[in-house]
Coordinates of N, CA and C in Angstrom, one line a residue:
V745 N 0.8 -1.2 0.0 CA 0.0 0.0 0.0 C 0.9 1.2 0.0
V746 N 0.6 2.1 -0.9 CA 1.4 3.4 -1.0 C 0.4 4.5 -0.7
D747 N 0.7 5.2 0.4 CA -0.2 6.3 0.9 C -1.6 5.9 1.1
G748 N -1.9 4.6 1.3 CA -3.3 4.1 1.6 C -4.2 4.1 0.3
L749 N -3.7 4.6 -0.8 CA -4.5 4.7 -2.0 C -4.2 3.6 -3.1
I750 N -3.0 3.2 -3.2 CA -2.6 2.3 -4.3 C -2.1 1.0 -3.7
R751 N -2.6 -0.1 -4.3 CA -2.1 -1.4 -3.9 C -1.4 -2.0 -5.1
R752 N -0.3 -2.7 -4.8 CA 0.5 -3.4 -5.8 C 0.1 -4.8 -5.8
E753 N -0.3 -5.4 -6.9 CA -0.6 -6.8 -7.0 C 0.7 -7.5 -7.2
P754 N 0.8 -8.8 -6.9 CA 2.1 -9.5 -7.1 C 2.5 -9.5 -8.6
M755 N 3.8 -9.4 -8.8 CA 4.3 -9.4 -10.2 C 4.0 -10.8 -10.8
E756 N 3.6 -10.8 -12.0 CA 3.3 -12.0 -12.8 C 4.5 -12.2 -13.7
T757 N 5.1 -13.4 -13.7 CA 6.2 -13.7 -14.6 C 5.9 -15.0 -15.3
R758 N 6.4 -15.1 -16.5 CA 6.1 -16.3 -17.3 C 7.2 -16.5 -18.4
L759 N 7.3 -17.7 -18.8 CA 8.1 -18.1 -20.0 C 7.1 -18.2 -21.2
H760 N 7.5 -17.7 -22.3 CA 6.6 -17.7 -23.5 C 7.3 -18.2 -24.7
F761 N 6.7 -19.2 -25.4 CA 7.2 -19.7 -26.7 C 6.1 -19.7 -27.7
D762 N 6.3 -19.2 -28.9 CA 5.3 -19.3 -30.0 C 6.0 -19.8 -31.2
N763 N 5.3 -20.5 -32.1 CA 5.9 -21.1 -33.2 C 6.2 -20.2 -34.4
T764 N 5.7 -19.0 -34.3 CA 6.0 -18.0 -35.4 C 7.4 -17.4 -35.2
S765 N 7.7 -17.0 -34.0 CA 9.0 -16.4 -33.8 C 10.1 -17.5 -33.4
R766 N 9.6 -18.6 -32.9 CA 10.4 -19.7 -32.5 C 11.5 -19.3 -31.5
T767 N 11.1 -18.5 -30.6 CA 12.0 -18.0 -29.6 C 11.3 -18.1 -28.2
L768 N 12.2 -18.2 -27.2 CA 11.7 -18.3 -25.9 C 11.8 -16.9 -25.3
A769 N 10.8 -16.4 -24.7 CA 10.8 -15.0 -24.1 C 10.5 -15.1 -22.6
I770 N 11.1 -14.2 -21.8 CA 10.8 -14.1 -20.4 C 9.9 -12.8 -20.3
C771 N 8.7 -13.0 -19.7 CA 7.7 -11.9 -19.6 C 7.4 -11.6 -18.2
A772 N 7.2 -10.3 -17.9 CA 6.8 -9.9 -16.6 C 5.7 -8.8 -16.7
K773 N 4.8 -8.8 -15.7 CA 3.7 -7.9 -15.7 C 3.4 -7.5 -14.2
E774 N 3.2 -6.2 -14.1 CA 3.0 -5.6 -12.7 C 1.7 -4.7 -12.8
H775 N 0.8 -4.8 -11.8 CA -0.4 -4.0 -11.8 C -0.3 -3.1 -10.5
F776 N -0.7 -1.9 -10.6 CA -0.9 -1.0 -9.5 C -2.3 -0.5 -9.6
V777 N -3.1 -0.8 -8.5 CA -4.5 -0.5 -8.5 C -4.8 0.5 -7.4
S778 N -5.6 1.6 -7.8 CA -6.0 2.6 -6.8 C -7.3 2.2 -6.2
D779 N -7.7 2.8 -5.1 CA -9.0 2.5 -4.5 C -10.2 2.8 -5.4
D780 N -10.0 3.7 -6.3 CA -11.1 4.1 -7.2 C -11.0 3.4 -8.6
N781 N -10.4 2.2 -8.6 CA -10.3 1.4 -9.8 C -9.5 2.0 -11.0
V782 N -8.5 2.8 -10.7 CA -7.6 3.2 -11.8 C -6.4 2.2 -11.7
V783 N -6.1 1.7 -12.9 CA -5.1 0.6 -12.9 C -3.9 1.1 -13.8
L784 N -2.7 1.0 -13.3 CA -1.5 1.2 -14.1 C -0.9 -0.2 -14.3
T785 N -0.7 -0.6 -15.5 CA -0.1 -1.9 -15.8 C 1.2 -1.7 -16.6
L786 N 2.3 -2.3 -16.1 CA 3.6 -2.3 -16.8 C 3.9 -3.7 -17.2
K787 N 4.3 -3.9 -18.5 CA 4.6 -5.2 -19.0 C 6.0 -5.1 -19.7
G788 N 6.8 -6.2 -19.6 CA 8.0 -6.2 -20.3 C 8.3 -7.6 -20.8
R789 N 9.0 -7.7 -21.9 CA 9.3 -9.0 -22.5 C 10.7 -9.0 -23.0
L790 N 11.5 -10.0 -22.7 CA 12.9 -10.1 -23.1 C 13.0 -11.4 -24.0
D791 N 13.4 -11.2 -25.2 CA 13.6 -12.3 -26.1 C 15.0 -12.9 -25.8
T792 N 15.0 -14.2 -25.5 CA 16.2 -14.8 -25.0 C 17.2 -15.1 -26.2
S793 N 16.7 -15.1 -27.4 CA 17.6 -15.5 -28.5 C 18.4 -14.3 -29.0
N794 N 17.9 -13.1 -28.9 CA 18.7 -11.9 -29.4 C 18.8 -10.8 -28.3
G795 N 18.2 -10.9 -27.2 CA 18.4 -9.9 -26.1 C 17.5 -8.7 -26.3
K796 N 16.7 -8.6 -27.3 CA 15.8 -7.5 -27.5 C 14.7 -7.5 -26.5
W797 N 14.3 -6.3 -26.1 CA 13.2 -6.2 -25.1 C 12.1 -5.3 -25.7
Q798 N 10.9 -5.6 -25.2 CA 9.7 -4.8 -25.6 C 9.0 -4.4 -24.3
G799 N 8.4 -3.2 -24.2 CA 7.7 -2.8 -23.1 C 6.4 -2.2 -23.4
D800 N 5.4 -2.3 -22.5 CA 4.1 -1.7 -22.6 C 3.7 -1.1 -21.3
I801 N 3.0 0.0 -21.4 CA 2.4 0.7 -20.2 C 1.0 1.0 -20.6
K802 N 0.1 0.7 -19.6 CA -1.3 1.0 -19.8 C -1.9 1.6 -18.6
L803 N -2.7 2.7 -18.8 CA -3.4 3.3 -17.7 C -4.8 3.3 -18.0
R804 N -5.7 2.8 -17.1 CA -7.1 2.7 -17.5 C -7.9 2.8 -16.2
K805 N -9.1 3.2 -16.4 CA -10.1 3.3 -15.3 C -11.2 2.2 -15.6
K806 N -11.4 1.4 -14.6 CA -12.3 0.3 -14.7 C -13.7 0.7 -14.1
F807 N -14.7 0.3 -14.8 CA -16.1 0.5 -14.4 C -16.8 -0.8 -14.3
F808 N -17.5 -1.1 -13.2 CA -18.2 -2.4 -13.1 C -19.7 -2.1 -13.1
A809 N -20.4 -3.1 -13.6 CA -21.8 -3.0 -13.7 C -22.5 -3.0 -12.3
D810 N -23.6 -2.4 -12.3 CA -24.4 -2.4 -11.1 C -25.9 -2.8 -11.5
S811 N -26.7 -2.9 -10.5 CA -28.1 -3.4 -10.8 C -28.9 -2.4 -11.6
K812 N -28.5 -1.1 -11.6 CA -29.2 -0.1 -12.3 C -28.8 -0.1 -13.8
F813 N -27.6 -0.5 -14.1 CA -27.1 -0.5 -15.5 C -26.3 -1.8 -15.8
P814 N -27.1 -2.9 -16.0 CA -26.4 -4.2 -16.2 C -26.0 -4.5 -17.6
L815 N -25.8 -3.5 -18.5 CA -25.5 -3.8 -19.9 C -24.2 -4.5 -20.1
F816 N -23.2 -4.2 -19.2 CA -21.9 -4.8 -19.3 C -21.4 -5.3 -17.9
T817 N -20.5 -6.2 -17.9 CA -19.9 -6.7 -16.7 C -18.8 -5.8 -16.2
R818 N -18.0 -5.4 -17.2 CA -16.9 -4.4 -16.9 C -16.6 -3.6 -18.1
A819 N -16.2 -2.4 -17.9 CA -15.7 -1.5 -19.0 C -14.5 -0.8 -18.6
D820 N -13.6 -0.6 -19.5 CA -12.3 0.1 -19.2 C -12.1 1.3 -20.2
V821 N -11.7 2.4 -19.7 CA -11.3 3.6 -20.5 C -9.9 3.9 -20.2
G822 N -9.1 4.2 -21.2 CA -7.7 4.6 -20.9 C -6.8 4.8 -22.1
A823 N -5.5 4.7 -21.8 CA -4.5 4.9 -22.8 C -3.4 3.9 -22.6
S824 N -2.7 3.6 -23.7 CA -1.6 2.6 -23.6 C -0.5 3.1 -24.6
Y825 N 0.8 2.6 -24.2 CA 1.9 2.9 -25.1 C 2.7 1.6 -25.2
S826 N 3.2 1.3 -26.4 CA 4.0 0.1 -26.7 C 5.3 0.5 -27.3
T827 N 6.4 0.0 -26.9 CA 7.7 0.3 -27.5 C 7.7 -0.4 -28.9
K828 N 7.0 -1.4 -29.1 CA 7.0 -2.1 -30.4 C 6.4 -1.2 -31.5
S829 N 5.3 -0.5 -31.3 CA 4.7 0.3 -32.3 C 5.1 1.8 -32.1
D830 N 5.6 2.1 -30.9 CA 6.0 3.5 -30.6 C 4.9 4.5 -30.8
E831 N 3.7 4.1 -30.2 CA 2.6 5.1 -30.3 C 1.7 4.9 -29.1
V832 N 1.0 6.0 -28.8 CA 0.0 6.0 -27.7 C -1.3 5.8 -28.3
L833 N -2.1 4.8 -27.8 CA -3.4 4.5 -28.2 C -4.4 4.9 -27.1
Y834 N -5.5 5.5 -27.4 CA -6.6 5.8 -26.5 C -7.7 4.8 -26.8
G835 N -8.4 4.3 -25.8 CA -9.5 3.4 -26.1 C -10.5 3.1 -25.0
L836 N -11.5 2.3 -25.5 CA -12.6 1.9 -24.6 C -12.8 0.4 -24.9
K837 N -12.9 -0.3 -23.8 CA -13.2 -1.8 -23.9 C -14.3 -2.1 -23.0
A838 N -15.1 -3.1 -23.4 CA -16.2 -3.6 -22.5 C -16.3 -5.1 -22.6
K839 N -16.8 -5.7 -21.5 CA -17.0 -7.2 -21.5 C -18.3 -7.5 -20.9
K840 N -19.0 -8.4 -21.4 CA -20.3 -8.9 -20.8 C -20.1 -10.4 -20.6
C841 N -20.3 -10.9 -19.4 CA -20.2 -12.3 -19.1 C -21.6 -12.8 -18.8
I842 N -22.0 -13.9 -19.5 CA -23.2 -14.5 -19.3 C -23.0 -15.9 -18.8
E843 N -23.4 -16.2 -17.6 CA -23.2 -17.5 -17.0 C -24.3 -18.5 -17.6
L844 N -23.8 -19.6 -18.1 CA -24.7 -20.6 -18.7 C -25.0 -21.7 -17.8
S845 N -24.4 -21.8 -16.7 CA -24.6 -22.9 -15.7 C -24.9 -22.3 -14.4
P846 N -25.6 -22.9 -13.5 CA -25.9 -22.4 -12.2 C -24.7 -22.2 -11.3
D847 N -23.7 -23.0 -11.5 CA -22.4 -22.9 -10.7 C -21.5 -21.8 -11.3
G848 N -21.8 -21.3 -12.5 CA -20.9 -20.3 -13.1 C -19.7 -20.8 -13.8
L849 N -19.5 -22.1 -13.9 CA -18.3 -22.7 -14.5 C -18.4 -22.7 -16.0
L850 N -19.5 -22.6 -16.6 CA -19.7 -22.5 -18.0 C -20.2 -21.1 -18.3
S851 N -19.5 -20.3 -19.2 CA -19.9 -19.0 -19.5 C -19.7 -18.6 -20.9
L852 N -20.4 -17.6 -21.3 CA -20.3 -17.0 -22.7 C -19.8 -15.6 -22.4
D853 N -18.7 -15.2 -22.9 CA -18.2 -13.8 -22.8 C -18.2 -13.1 -24.1
V854 N -18.7 -11.9 -24.1 CA -18.6 -11.1 -25.3 C -17.7 -9.9 -25.0
K855 N -16.7 -9.7 -25.7 CA -15.7 -8.6 -25.5 C -15.6 -7.7 -26.7
G856 N -15.6 -6.4 -26.5 CA -15.4 -5.5 -27.6 C -14.6 -4.3 -27.2
G857 N -14.0 -3.7 -28.2 CA -13.2 -2.5 -27.8 C -12.9 -1.7 -29.1
Y858 N -12.5 -0.5 -28.8 CA -12.1 0.4 -29.9 C -10.9 1.3 -29.4
Q859 N -9.8 1.3 -30.2 CA -8.7 2.1 -29.9 C -8.3 3.0 -31.1
M860 N -7.8 4.1 -30.7 CA -7.3 5.0 -31.8 C -6.0 5.7 -31.4
A861 N -5.2 6.0 -32.3 CA -4.0 6.8 -32.1 C -4.2 8.2 -32.7
A862 N -4.1 9.2 -31.9 CA -4.3 10.5 -32.4 C -3.1 11.2 -33.0
A863 N -2.0 10.4 -33.2 CA -0.8 11.0 -33.8 C -1.0 11.3 -35.2
L864 N -0.6 12.5 -35.6 CA -0.7 13.0 -37.0 C 0.6 12.5 -37.7
P865 N 0.6 12.2 -39.0 CA -0.3 12.6 -40.0 C -1.5 11.6 -40.2
T866 N -1.4 10.4 -39.6 CA -2.4 9.4 -39.8 C -3.1 9.1 -38.4
T867 N -4.3 8.8 -38.5 CA -5.0 8.4 -37.2 C -5.3 6.9 -37.4
K868 N -4.7 6.1 -36.6 CA -4.9 4.7 -36.6 C -6.1 4.3 -35.7
K869 N -7.0 3.5 -36.2 CA -8.1 3.1 -35.5 C -8.2 1.5 -35.5
V870 N -8.4 1.0 -34.4 CA -8.4 -0.5 -34.2 C -9.6 -0.9 -33.4
W871 N -10.4 -1.8 -33.9 CA -11.5 -2.3 -33.2 C -11.4 -3.8 -32.9
D872 N -12.0 -4.3 -31.9 CA -11.8 -5.7 -31.5 C -13.2 -6.2 -31.0
C873 N -13.5 -7.4 -31.4 CA -14.8 -8.0 -31.0 C -14.6 -9.5 -30.9
R874 N -14.8 -10.1 -29.7 CA -14.6 -11.5 -29.5 C -15.8 -12.1 -28.8
V875 N -16.1 -13.3 -29.2 CA -17.1 -14.1 -28.5 C -16.4 -15.4 -28.0
E876 N -16.5 -15.7 -26.7 CA -15.8 -16.8 -26.1 C -16.7 -17.7 -25.3
L877 N -16.6 -19.0 -25.4 CA -17.3 -19.9 -24.6 C -16.2 -20.6 -23.7
S878 N -16.4 -20.5 -22.4 CA -15.3 -21.1 -21.5 C -15.9 -22.0 -20.5
Q879 N -15.2 -23.1 -20.2 CA -15.6 -24.1 -19.2 C -14.5 -24.2 -18.2
K880 N -14.8 -24.1 -17.0 CA -13.8 -24.3 -15.9 C -14.1 -25.6 -15.3
V881 N -13.0 -26.4 -15.0 CA -13.1 -27.7 -14.3 C -12.2 -27.6 -13.1
F882 N -12.8 -27.5 -11.9 CA -12.0 -27.5 -10.7 C -11.7 -28.9 -10.3
N883 N -10.4 -29.1 -9.8 CA -10.0 -30.5 -9.4 C -10.1 -31.5 -10.5
F884 N -9.7 -31.1 -11.7 CA -9.7 -32.0 -12.8 C -8.9 -33.3 -12.5
T885 N -7.8 -33.1 -11.9 CA -7.1 -34.1 -11.1 C -6.7 -33.5 -9.8
E886 N -6.2 -34.2 -8.9 CA -5.9 -33.7 -7.6 C -5.0 -32.4 -7.7
D887 N -5.4 -31.3 -7.1 CA -4.7 -30.1 -7.1 C -4.5 -29.5 -8.5
Q888 N -5.3 -29.8 -9.5 CA -5.2 -29.3 -10.8 C -6.5 -28.8 -11.4
D889 N -6.6 -27.5 -11.7 CA -7.7 -26.9 -12.3 C -7.5 -26.7 -13.8
V890 N -8.5 -26.8 -14.6 CA -8.4 -26.7 -16.0 C -9.5 -25.7 -16.5
K891 N -9.1 -24.9 -17.5 CA -10.0 -24.0 -18.1 C -9.9 -24.2 -19.6
V892 N -11.0 -24.4 -20.3 CA -11.0 -24.6 -21.8 C -11.8 -23.4 -22.4
K893 N -11.2 -22.8 -23.3 CA -11.9 -21.6 -23.9 C -11.9 -21.8 -25.5
L894 N -13.0 -21.6 -26.1 CA -13.2 -21.6 -27.5 C -13.7 -20.2 -27.9
G895 N -13.1 -19.6 -28.9 CA -13.6 -18.2 -29.2 C -13.5 -17.9 -30.7
Y896 N -14.2 -16.8 -31.0 CA -14.2 -16.4 -32.4 C -13.9 -14.9 -32.4
D897 N -12.8 -14.5 -33.1 CA -12.4 -13.1 -33.3 C -13.2 -12.5 -34.5
V898 N -14.1 -11.6 -34.2 CA -15.0 -11.1 -35.3 C -14.1 -10.2 -36.2
A899 N -13.2 -9.4 -35.6 CA -12.4 -8.5 -36.4 C -11.5 -9.2 -37.4
T900 N -10.9 -10.3 -37.0 CA -10.0 -11.0 -37.9 C -10.7 -12.2 -38.6
R901 N -11.9 -12.5 -38.1 CA -12.7 -13.6 -38.7 C -12.0 -14.9 -38.5
K902 N -11.4 -15.1 -37.3 CA -10.7 -16.4 -37.1 C -11.1 -17.0 -35.7
P903 N -11.2 -18.3 -35.7 CA -11.4 -18.9 -34.4 C -10.1 -19.1 -33.6
Y904 N -10.3 -19.3 -32.3 CA -9.1 -19.6 -31.5 C -9.5 -20.4 -30.3
G905 N -8.5 -21.0 -29.6 CA -8.8 -21.8 -28.5 C -7.7 -21.6 -27.4
Q906 N -8.0 -22.0 -26.2 CA -7.0 -22.0 -25.1 C -7.4 -23.1 -24.2
I907 N -6.3 -23.8 -23.7 CA -6.4 -24.7 -22.6 C -5.4 -24.2 -21.5
R908 N -6.0 -24.0 -20.4 CA -5.2 -23.5 -19.3 C -5.2 -24.4 -18.1
E909 N -4.1 -24.8 -17.6 CA -3.9 -25.6 -16.4 C -3.3 -24.7 -15.4
N910 N -3.1 -25.1 -14.2 CA -2.6 -24.2 -13.1 C -1.5 -23.2 -13.6
N911 N -0.4 -23.8 -14.2 CA 0.7 -23.0 -14.6 C 0.9 -22.9 -16.1
W912 N 0.3 -23.9 -16.8 CA 0.5 -24.0 -18.3 C -0.6 -23.4 -19.0
T913 N -0.3 -22.8 -20.2 CA -1.4 -22.3 -21.1 C -1.0 -22.6 -22.5
L914 N -1.9 -23.2 -23.3 CA -1.7 -23.5 -24.7 C -2.7 -22.6 -25.4
N915 N -2.3 -21.8 -26.3 CA -3.1 -21.0 -27.2 C -3.0 -21.4 -28.6
T916 N -4.1 -21.4 -29.4 CA -4.0 -21.8 -30.8 C -5.0 -21.1 -31.6
D917 N -4.7 -21.0 -32.9 CA -5.7 -20.5 -33.9 C -6.3 -21.6 -34.7
F918 N -6.0 -22.9 -34.4 CA -6.4 -24.1 -35.0 C -6.0 -24.2 -36.5
R919 N -5.0 -23.4 -36.9 CA -4.5 -23.5 -38.2 C -3.0 -23.6 -38.2
K920 N -2.3 -22.4 -38.0 CA -0.9 -22.4 -38.1 C -0.2 -22.0 -36.9
K921 N -0.8 -21.2 -36.0 CA -0.2 -20.6 -34.9 C -0.5 -21.3 -33.6
F922 N 0.5 -21.3 -32.7 CA 0.2 -21.7 -31.3 C 1.3 -21.0 -30.4
S923 N 1.0 -20.9 -29.2 CA 1.9 -20.4 -28.2 C 1.8 -21.2 -26.9
L924 N 2.8 -21.3 -26.2 CA 2.8 -22.0 -24.9 C 3.4 -21.1 -23.8
N925 N 2.7 -21.0 -22.7 CA 3.2 -20.1 -21.6 C 3.3 -21.0 -20.4
Y926 N 4.3 -20.7 -19.6 CA 4.5 -21.3 -18.3 C 4.6 -20.2 -17.2
D927 N 3.7 -20.1 -16.3 CA 3.7 -19.1 -15.3 C 4.7 -19.5 -14.2
L928 N 5.6 -18.6 -13.9 CA 6.6 -18.9 -12.9 C 6.2 -18.6 -11.5

């Protein structure tokens, strides 16, 4: 706790491999959250094959649904900067979670967002829309939880999937790409 207003969540670190770059990367992410749901996120990635690094910073305000306005589950408004693209993007994202089972383990998530870069001479605009069906299985085996996610990215018109176990995550587009993460 810093001055009673900001709490720091534990740093997330992971090893990342994907078949397109064919390199192993060390990734870290840190969140700083204020009492009024303003979140500062710092992310870094070090490519172990060539020593290049990439960094991202994101500042956003989170809004959560209430009984008066249940249109979305969560919405974020904010800005981000990436060293890879070297530009600042401003945006809005929202998520609606629909529980399909009484225990909440099967859900349908609809996610959407719009980002734009106000840098001249061009104004870059990016929109995102995804529909995901996810199933959580607690105690799949002793001390092992599993989450299976199938989704469709409307913007790119491509399906994708994810299988997540306690520390391992496999992502795929069911065609050419996959990535493997191990949380440290």
